[in-house]
Amino acid sequence: MKRILVTGAGGFIGSHLARHLVEEGFWVRGVDLKIPEFSKSDCQEFLVGDLGDPHTADRATSEIDEIYQLAADMGGAGYIFTGDHDAVVMHNSATINLNVLESARKSGVRRIFYSSSACIYPERNQMDPGNPDCSEASAYPAAPDSEYGWEKLFSERLYLAYARNFGIQVRIARFHNIFGPEGTWTGGREKAPAAICRKVAEADPGGEIDIWGDGEQTRSFLYIVDCIEGVRRLMDSEFAGPVNIGSEEMVTINFLAELVMQIAGKPLRVRHIRGPLGVRGRNSDNRLISEKLGWTPSLPLRAGLEATYRWIDQQVQLNRAPTMAGISED
Ligand code: NAD
């Protein structure tokens, strides 16, 4: 049986992917700083440890055939784009990638998937919210707008260098805003879909929610199930990438908020406030992945948001429950 390592298996995409791989019949080891927050891990073996430590990376990669490398210091705009965490993000994520690759080489791992990001694309091609260019070839000359993006670009090159010099097979995807149940939804690292679902779920009827900026910035969002399918197809193909895995259903953040309010059946006022924004427009360009792997997303944004809103609404209610109990006891 093929033995797989999922790094970052305690996180959002890693925990969904590990579950999927176990269901497919693989033997899966997970490694992360933490176990999954919202459900039990399905991995046959789970190592809690810091991949910034080369010994942990050695233990994690021993007797492994293939790796899915999803561990990174990451978050939404409130974490990545303020500048306050730049050194930590670059140091942590680069060290993870350096250690995982070197341990994989020593252990004789045959193939590694690396999760890069749309944040590697140059800011200059993402100024027009109606017409951003995120084709794979547009990555160079490089000019990402965040240090998170620069680290991802460095690491893409690191994986390609290991492939060139040591014959390790790499597969690289650039994810565009993946969302779904069991993702970070509060605490400062959540991304736009989860943050908006939480704000709507928490708002009183007829109340208001805050949106950062004028809300006319554009993005596309890919539901987790489609992301996993894209990753698996890429990993099993002979195409190395880098390739976009995202949705081409581009919407403004104002539209996203409207959609969540419709799903919740809760019309609310929107207050635009100052906040970290990132690029003005971004959309996945799926021409390459559709040509190479025949992959396109299967679900519209609305369907993914319905499932995500339901889950976040439950979390909000669960988190309120102890407070209510506390009040009645007093
Ligand atoms: P996540 O934060 O939920 O998962 C990342 C996991 O890495 C976390 O569980 C964290 O504890 C773990 N980790 C961090 N530092 C570690 C360390 N030193 N040792 C061991 N584990 C460590 O994020 P996610 O949304 O699941 O993202 C997975 C990957 O996909 C990341 O590499 C991320 O940069 C990339 N990505 C995600 C998106 C998205 O929209 N979610 C978009 C682009 C790229």
CSV table of C-alpha atoms and ligand atoms in Angstrom, one decimal:
chain,number,residue,atom,x,y,z
A,1,MET,CA,0.0,0.0,0.0
A,2,LYS,CA,1.3,3.5,-0.9
A,3,ARG,CA,2.5,5.4,2.2
A,4,ILE,CA,1.6,9.1,2.2
A,5,LEU,CA,2.7,12.0,4.4
A,6,VAL,CA,0.4,15.0,4.7
A,7,THR,CA,2.3,17.9,6.3
A,8,GLY,CA,-0.1,20.5,7.8
A,9,ALA,CA,-2.6,17.7,8.4
A,10,GLY,CA,-4.0,19.6,11.4
A,11,GLY,CA,-5.0,22.5,9.2
A,12,PHE,CA,-7.9,23.2,6.9
A,13,ILE,CA,-6.9,21.8,3.5
A,14,GLY,CA,-4.5,19.2,5.0
A,15,SER,CA,-7.2,17.6,7.2
A,16,HIS,CA,-9.7,17.4,4.3
A,17,LEU,CA,-7.0,16.0,2.0
A,18,ALA,CA,-5.8,13.4,4.6
A,19,ARG,CA,-9.4,12.2,5.1
A,20,HIS,CA,-9.8,11.9,1.3
A,21,LEU,CA,-6.6,9.9,0.9
A,22,VAL,CA,-7.6,7.5,3.7
A,23,GLU,CA,-10.9,7.0,2.0
A,24,GLU,CA,-9.1,6.3,-1.3
A,25,GLY,CA,-7.3,3.4,0.6
A,26,PHE,CA,-3.8,4.9,1.2
A,27,TRP,CA,-1.9,4.6,4.5
A,28,VAL,CA,-1.6,8.2,5.7
A,29,ARG,CA,0.7,9.8,8.3
A,30,GLY,CA,-0.1,13.4,9.2
A,31,VAL,CA,2.2,15.9,10.8
A,32,ASP,CA,1.4,19.3,12.3
A,33,LEU,CA,2.0,21.6,15.3
A,34,LYS,CA,-1.6,20.7,16.3
A,35,ILE,CA,-4.2,18.0,15.7
A,36,PRO,CA,-7.3,19.1,13.7
A,37,GLU,CA,-9.5,21.5,15.6
A,38,PHE,CA,-12.9,20.6,14.4
A,39,SER,CA,-12.9,16.8,13.8
A,40,LYS,CA,-10.9,13.7,14.6
A,41,SER,CA,-8.0,13.1,12.3
A,42,ASP,CA,-8.5,10.1,10.0
A,43,CYS,CA,-4.8,9.5,9.6
A,44,GLN,CA,-3.4,6.1,10.5
A,45,GLU,CA,-0.6,7.9,12.3
A,46,PHE,CA,-0.4,11.5,13.5
A,47,LEU,CA,2.8,13.2,14.6
A,48,VAL,CA,2.5,16.4,16.6
A,49,GLY,CA,5.7,18.3,15.9
A,50,ASP,CA,7.4,21.4,14.5
A,51,LEU,CA,8.7,20.9,10.9
A,52,GLY,CA,11.0,23.8,11.6
A,53,ASP,CA,13.0,21.2,13.5
A,54,PRO,CA,14.9,19.0,11.0
A,55,HIS,CA,14.6,15.9,13.3
A,56,THR,CA,10.8,16.2,13.1
A,57,ALA,CA,11.0,16.4,9.4
A,58,ASP,CA,13.3,13.3,9.3
A,59,ARG,CA,10.8,11.3,11.5
A,60,ALA,CA,7.9,12.5,9.4
A,61,THR,CA,9.3,11.5,6.1
A,62,SER,CA,10.8,8.1,7.0
A,63,GLU,CA,9.4,5.2,5.0
A,64,ILE,CA,7.1,7.5,2.9
A,65,ASP,CA,6.4,7.2,-0.8
A,66,GLU,CA,4.7,10.5,-1.5
A,67,ILE,CA,4.3,13.8,0.4
A,68,TYR,CA,1.6,16.5,0.2
A,69,GLN,CA,3.3,19.6,1.7
A,70,LEU,CA,0.6,22.0,3.1
A,71,ALA,CA,2.3,23.2,6.3
A,72,ALA,CA,2.8,27.0,6.3
A,73,ASP,CA,2.5,30.0,8.5
A,74,MET,CA,-0.6,31.5,6.9
A,75,GLY,CA,-3.8,33.4,7.3
A,76,GLY,CA,-6.1,35.9,5.7
A,77,ALA,CA,-5.4,39.5,4.9
A,78,GLY,CA,-5.5,40.5,8.6
A,79,TYR,CA,-2.5,38.3,9.2
A,80,ILE,CA,-0.6,38.3,5.9
A,81,PHE,CA,-1.0,41.9,4.6
A,82,THR,CA,-0.5,44.0,7.7
A,83,GLY,CA,3.3,43.6,7.6
A,84,ASP,CA,3.4,42.8,11.3
A,85,HIS,CA,4.1,39.1,10.8
A,86,ASP,CA,6.4,39.2,7.7
A,87,ALA,CA,9.6,38.0,9.3
A,88,VAL,CA,7.9,35.2,11.2
A,89,VAL,CA,5.9,34.1,8.1
A,90,MET,CA,9.0,34.0,5.9
A,91,HIS,CA,11.2,32.3,8.4
A,92,ASN,CA,8.7,29.6,9.5
A,93,SER,CA,7.4,28.7,6.0
A,94,ALA,CA,10.8,28.7,4.3
A,95,THR,CA,12.3,26.6,7.1
A,96,ILE,CA,9.5,24.1,6.8
A,97,ASN,CA,10.1,23.8,3.1
A,98,LEU,CA,13.9,23.5,3.4
A,99,ASN,CA,13.6,20.8,6.1
A,100,VAL,CA,10.8,18.8,4.4
A,101,LEU,CA,12.6,18.7,1.1
A,102,GLU,CA,16.0,17.8,2.5
A,103,SER,CA,14.5,15.0,4.7
A,104,ALA,CA,12.5,13.8,1.7
A,105,ARG,CA,15.6,13.6,-0.4
A,106,LYS,CA,17.5,11.7,2.3
A,107,SER,CA,14.5,9.3,2.8
A,108,GLY,CA,14.2,8.6,-0.9
A,109,VAL,CA,10.6,10.0,-1.2
A,110,ARG,CA,9.6,9.8,-4.9
A,111,ARG,CA,7.1,12.6,-5.3
A,112,ILE,CA,6.1,15.8,-3.5
A,113,PHE,CA,3.1,18.1,-3.9
A,114,TYR,CA,3.7,21.7,-2.9
A,115,SER,CA,0.9,24.1,-2.1
A,116,SER,CA,1.9,27.5,-3.5
A,117,SER,CA,-0.4,30.5,-3.8
A,118,ALA,CA,-2.0,33.1,-6.1
A,119,CYS,CA,-0.2,35.5,-3.9
A,120,ILE,CA,2.9,35.0,-6.0
A,121,TYR,CA,1.4,36.9,-9.0
A,122,PRO,CA,2.7,40.4,-9.6
A,123,GLU,CA,0.7,43.3,-8.2
A,124,ARG,CA,1.0,45.2,-11.5
A,125,ASN,CA,-1.3,42.7,-13.3
A,126,GLN,CA,-4.0,42.9,-10.5
A,127,MET,CA,-4.7,46.6,-10.4
A,128,ASP,CA,-7.9,46.4,-12.6
A,129,PRO,CA,-10.6,44.7,-10.6
A,130,GLY,CA,-12.4,43.8,-13.8
A,131,ASN,CA,-9.5,42.3,-15.6
A,132,PRO,CA,-6.7,40.7,-13.5
A,133,ASP,CA,-4.1,38.6,-15.2
A,134,CYS,CA,-3.1,35.5,-13.2
A,135,SER,CA,-2.0,33.2,-16.0
A,136,GLU,CA,0.9,31.0,-14.8
A,137,ALA,CA,3.4,32.6,-17.3
A,138,SER,CA,2.7,36.0,-15.8
A,139,ALA,CA,4.5,35.2,-12.6
A,140,TYR,CA,7.8,36.7,-13.9
A,141,PRO,CA,9.3,39.3,-13.7
A,142,ALA,CA,8.3,38.7,-10.1
A,143,ALA,CA,6.6,41.3,-8.0
A,144,PRO,CA,4.3,39.8,-5.4
A,145,ASP,CA,2.6,42.3,-3.1
A,146,SER,CA,3.3,40.4,0.2
A,147,GLU,CA,6.3,38.7,1.8
A,148,TYR,CA,4.0,35.6,2.1
A,149,GLY,CA,3.9,35.6,-1.7
A,150,TRP,CA,7.7,36.0,-2.0
A,151,GLU,CA,8.3,33.1,0.3
A,152,LYS,CA,5.9,30.9,-1.8
A,153,LEU,CA,7.8,31.9,-5.0
A,154,PHE,CA,11.2,31.1,-3.4
A,155,SER,CA,9.8,27.7,-2.3
A,156,GLU,CA,8.4,27.0,-5.7
A,157,ARG,CA,11.9,27.5,-7.0
A,158,LEU,CA,13.4,25.4,-4.2
A,159,TYR,CA,11.1,22.4,-5.2
A,160,LEU,CA,12.0,22.8,-8.8
A,161,ALA,CA,15.7,22.9,-8.0
A,162,TYR,CA,15.4,19.7,-6.0
A,163,ALA,CA,13.6,18.1,-9.0
A,164,ARG,CA,16.4,19.3,-11.3
A,165,ASN,CA,19.3,18.3,-9.2
A,166,PHE,CA,18.1,15.3,-7.2
A,167,GLY,CA,15.5,13.8,-9.5
A,168,ILE,CA,12.7,14.1,-6.9
A,169,GLN,CA,9.4,14.5,-8.7
A,170,VAL,CA,7.5,17.7,-7.7
A,171,ARG,CA,4.0,18.9,-8.4
A,172,ILE,CA,3.2,22.5,-7.7
A,173,ALA,CA,-0.2,24.1,-7.5
A,174,ARG,CA,-1.0,27.8,-6.9
A,175,PHE,CA,-4.2,27.8,-4.8
A,176,HIS,CA,-6.7,30.7,-5.2
A,177,ASN,CA,-8.8,31.3,-2.0
A,178,ILE,CA,-9.9,27.9,-0.9
A,179,PHE,CA,-12.9,27.8,1.5
A,180,GLY,CA,-15.3,25.4,3.2
A,181,PRO,CA,-16.4,23.9,6.5
A,182,GLU,CA,-13.7,23.2,9.1
A,183,GLY,CA,-11.5,26.1,8.0
A,184,THR,CA,-10.3,28.9,10.3
A,185,TRP,CA,-13.4,31.1,10.9
A,186,THR,CA,-12.3,33.4,13.8
A,187,GLY,CA,-9.2,34.6,15.7
A,188,GLY,CA,-7.6,36.9,13.1
A,189,ARG,CA,-6.3,34.3,10.5
A,190,GLU,CA,-9.7,33.7,8.8
A,191,LYS,CA,-10.1,34.6,5.2
A,192,ALA,CA,-12.9,36.6,3.5
A,193,PRO,CA,-15.6,33.9,3.0
A,194,ALA,CA,-15.3,32.6,6.6
A,195,ALA,CA,-15.0,36.1,8.0
A,196,ILE,CA,-18.1,37.3,6.2
A,197,CYS,CA,-20.1,34.1,7.1
A,198,ARG,CA,-19.1,34.7,10.8
A,199,LYS,CA,-20.1,38.4,10.8
A,200,VAL,CA,-23.5,37.6,9.2
A,201,ALA,CA,-24.1,34.7,11.6
A,202,GLU,CA,-23.2,36.9,14.6
A,203,ALA,CA,-25.2,40.0,13.5
A,204,ASP,CA,-28.5,40.9,15.0
A,205,PRO,CA,-31.4,40.9,12.5
A,206,GLY,CA,-31.4,44.4,10.8
A,207,GLY,CA,-27.9,45.1,12.1
A,208,GLU,CA,-24.7,45.8,10.2
A,209,ILE,CA,-21.4,44.1,9.3
A,210,ASP,CA,-18.0,45.6,8.5
A,211,ILE,CA,-16.2,45.1,5.2
A,212,TRP,CA,-12.6,46.2,4.7
A,213,GLY,CA,-12.2,48.8,2.0
A,214,ASP,CA,-14.9,49.8,-0.5
A,215,GLY,CA,-15.8,46.1,-1.2
A,216,GLU,CA,-15.3,46.6,-4.9
A,217,GLN,CA,-12.1,44.5,-4.8
A,218,THR,CA,-12.6,41.2,-6.8
A,219,ARG,CA,-11.6,37.7,-6.0
A,220,SER,CA,-12.6,34.1,-6.8
A,221,PHE,CA,-13.2,31.4,-4.2
A,222,LEU,CA,-12.8,27.6,-4.7
A,223,TYR,CA,-14.8,25.1,-2.6
A,224,ILE,CA,-12.6,22.6,-0.7
A,225,VAL,CA,-14.0,19.5,-2.4
A,226,ASP,CA,-13.0,20.8,-5.8
A,227,CYS,CA,-9.6,21.8,-4.5
A,228,ILE,CA,-8.9,18.3,-3.3
A,229,GLU,CA,-10.0,16.8,-6.6
A,230,GLY,CA,-7.6,19.2,-8.5
A,231,VAL,CA,-4.7,18.3,-6.1
A,232,ARG,CA,-5.2,14.6,-6.6
A,233,ARG,CA,-5.4,14.9,-10.4
A,234,LEU,CA,-2.2,16.9,-10.4
A,235,MET,CA,-0.4,14.5,-8.1
A,236,ASP,CA,-1.3,11.5,-10.2
A,237,SER,CA,-0.4,13.2,-13.5
A,238,GLU,CA,2.9,13.6,-15.3
A,239,PHE,CA,2.5,17.4,-15.3
A,240,ALA,CA,4.7,19.2,-12.7
A,241,GLY,CA,3.1,22.7,-12.8
A,242,PRO,CA,3.2,25.3,-11.3
A,243,VAL,CA,-0.5,25.5,-12.2
A,244,ASN,CA,-3.5,27.4,-10.8
A,245,ILE,CA,-6.1,25.6,-8.8
A,246,GLY,CA,-9.0,28.0,-8.3
A,247,SER,CA,-12.3,29.2,-9.5
A,248,GLU,CA,-12.9,31.6,-12.4
A,249,GLU,CA,-16.2,32.8,-10.9
A,250,MET,CA,-14.9,36.3,-10.0
A,251,VAL,CA,-17.0,38.4,-7.6
A,252,THR,CA,-16.6,41.6,-5.7
A,253,ILE,CA,-16.4,41.4,-1.9
A,254,ASN,CA,-19.7,43.3,-1.7
A,255,PHE,CA,-21.3,40.7,-3.9
A,256,LEU,CA,-19.9,37.9,-1.7
A,257,ALA,CA,-21.4,39.6,1.4
A,258,GLU,CA,-24.8,40.0,-0.4
A,259,LEU,CA,-24.7,36.3,-1.3
A,260,VAL,CA,-24.0,35.2,2.3
A,261,MET,CA,-26.8,37.5,3.6
A,262,GLN,CA,-29.2,35.9,1.0
A,263,ILE,CA,-28.2,32.4,2.1
A,264,ALA,CA,-28.6,33.3,5.8
A,265,GLY,CA,-32.0,35.0,5.0
A,266,LYS,CA,-30.6,38.1,6.9
A,267,PRO,CA,-30.5,41.4,5.1
A,268,LEU,CA,-27.9,43.6,6.9
A,269,ARG,CA,-26.3,47.0,6.3
A,270,VAL,CA,-22.7,47.0,5.2
A,271,ARG,CA,-20.3,49.5,6.7
A,272,HIS,CA,-17.0,50.0,4.8
A,273,ILE,CA,-14.0,50.5,7.1
A,274,ARG,CA,-10.3,50.7,6.7
A,275,GLY,CA,-8.4,47.4,6.7
A,276,PRO,CA,-5.7,45.4,4.9
A,277,LEU,CA,-6.8,44.7,1.4
A,278,GLY,CA,-4.2,43.0,-0.8
A,279,VAL,CA,-4.5,43.4,-4.6
A,280,ARG,CA,-7.4,45.2,-6.2
A,281,GLY,CA,-8.5,42.3,-8.4
A,282,ARG,CA,-7.7,38.6,-8.6
A,283,ASN,CA,-9.1,35.7,-10.5
A,284,SER,CA,-7.9,32.2,-11.3
A,285,ASP,CA,-6.9,31.5,-14.9
A,286,ASN,CA,-7.8,27.9,-15.5
A,287,ARG,CA,-6.7,27.5,-19.1
A,288,LEU,CA,-3.6,25.5,-18.3
A,289,ILE,CA,-5.1,23.1,-15.8
A,290,SER,CA,-8.1,22.5,-18.0
A,291,GLU,CA,-5.8,21.7,-20.9
A,292,LYS,CA,-3.3,19.5,-18.9
A,293,LEU,CA,-5.6,17.8,-16.5
A,294,GLY,CA,-9.1,18.3,-17.8
A,295,TRP,CA,-10.0,19.8,-14.4
A,296,THR,CA,-12.6,22.6,-13.8
A,297,PRO,CA,-14.5,23.3,-10.6
A,298,SER,CA,-17.7,21.4,-10.3
A,299,LEU,CA,-19.6,23.6,-7.9
A,300,PRO,CA,-20.7,27.2,-8.2
A,301,LEU,CA,-19.7,29.7,-5.4
A,302,ARG,CA,-23.2,29.7,-4.0
A,303,ALA,CA,-23.3,26.0,-3.3
A,304,GLY,CA,-20.0,26.0,-1.5
A,305,LEU,CA,-21.0,29.1,0.5
A,306,GLU,CA,-24.3,27.4,1.6
A,307,ALA,CA,-22.4,24.5,3.2
A,308,THR,CA,-19.8,26.8,4.7
A,309,TYR,CA,-22.4,29.2,6.1
A,310,ARG,CA,-24.3,26.3,7.7
A,311,TRP,CA,-21.1,25.1,9.4
A,312,ILE,CA,-20.0,28.6,10.6
A,313,ASP,CA,-23.4,29.4,11.9
A,314,GLN,CA,-23.3,26.2,14.0
A,315,GLN,CA,-19.9,27.2,15.3
A,316,VAL,CA,-21.2,30.7,16.3
A,317,GLN,CA,-24.2,29.1,18.1
A,318,LEU,CA,-21.9,26.5,19.9
A,319,ASN,CA,-19.6,29.3,21.0
A,320,ARG,CA,-22.5,31.4,22.3
A,321,ALA,CA,-24.0,28.5,24.3
A,322,PRO,CA,-21.5,28.4,27.2
A,323,THR,CA,-21.9,32.2,27.7
A,324,MET,CA,-25.7,31.9,27.8
A,325,ALA,CA,-25.4,29.0,30.3
A,326,GLY,CA,-23.0,31.1,32.4
A,327,ILE,CA,-25.4,34.0,32.5
A,328,SER,CA,-28.3,31.9,33.6
A,329,GLU,CA,-26.3,30.3,36.4
A,330,ASP,CA,-25.3,33.6,37.9
B,1,NAD,P1,-4.0,26.2,7.6
B,1,NAD,O1,-3.3,27.3,8.4
B,1,NAD,O2,-5.3,25.7,8.0
B,1,NAD,O3,-3.0,25.0,7.6
B,1,NAD,C1,-1.6,25.1,7.7
B,1,NAD,C2,-1.1,24.1,8.8
B,1,NAD,O4,0.3,24.2,8.9
B,1,NAD,C3,-1.7,24.5,10.2
B,1,NAD,O5,-2.4,23.5,10.8
B,1,NAD,C4,-0.4,24.8,11.0
B,1,NAD,O6,-0.5,24.4,12.4
B,1,NAD,C5,0.6,24.0,10.2
B,1,NAD,N1,2.0,24.5,10.5
B,1,NAD,C6,2.4,25.8,10.5
B,1,NAD,N2,3.7,25.8,10.9
B,1,NAD,C7,4.1,24.5,11.1
B,1,NAD,C8,5.3,23.9,11.6
B,1,NAD,N3,6.4,24.7,11.8
B,1,NAD,N4,5.3,22.6,11.7
B,1,NAD,C9,4.2,21.8,11.5
B,1,NAD,N5,3.1,22.3,11.1
B,1,NAD,C10,3.0,23.7,10.9
B,1,NAD,O7,-3.9,26.6,6.1
B,1,NAD,P2,-4.7,26.0,4.8
B,1,NAD,O8,-5.7,27.0,4.4
B,1,NAD,O9,-5.0,24.6,5.1
B,1,NAD,O10,-3.5,26.0,3.8
B,1,NAD,C11,-2.7,24.9,3.4
B,1,NAD,C12,-1.6,25.3,2.5
B,1,NAD,O11,-2.2,25.9,1.3
B,1,NAD,C13,-0.6,26.4,3.0
B,1,NAD,O12,0.7,26.1,2.5
B,1,NAD,C14,-1.1,27.6,2.4
B,1,NAD,O13,-0.1,28.6,2.3
B,1,NAD,C15,-1.6,27.2,1.0
B,1,NAD,N6,-2.6,28.0,0.5
B,1,NAD,C16,-3.9,28.1,1.0
B,1,NAD,C17,-4.8,28.9,0.5
B,1,NAD,C18,-6.2,29.0,1.0
B,1,NAD,O14,-7.0,29.7,0.5
B,1,NAD,N7,-6.6,28.3,2.1
B,1,NAD,C19,-4.5,29.7,-0.6
B,1,NAD,C20,-3.2,29.7,-1.2
B,1,NAD,C21,-2.3,28.8,-0.6
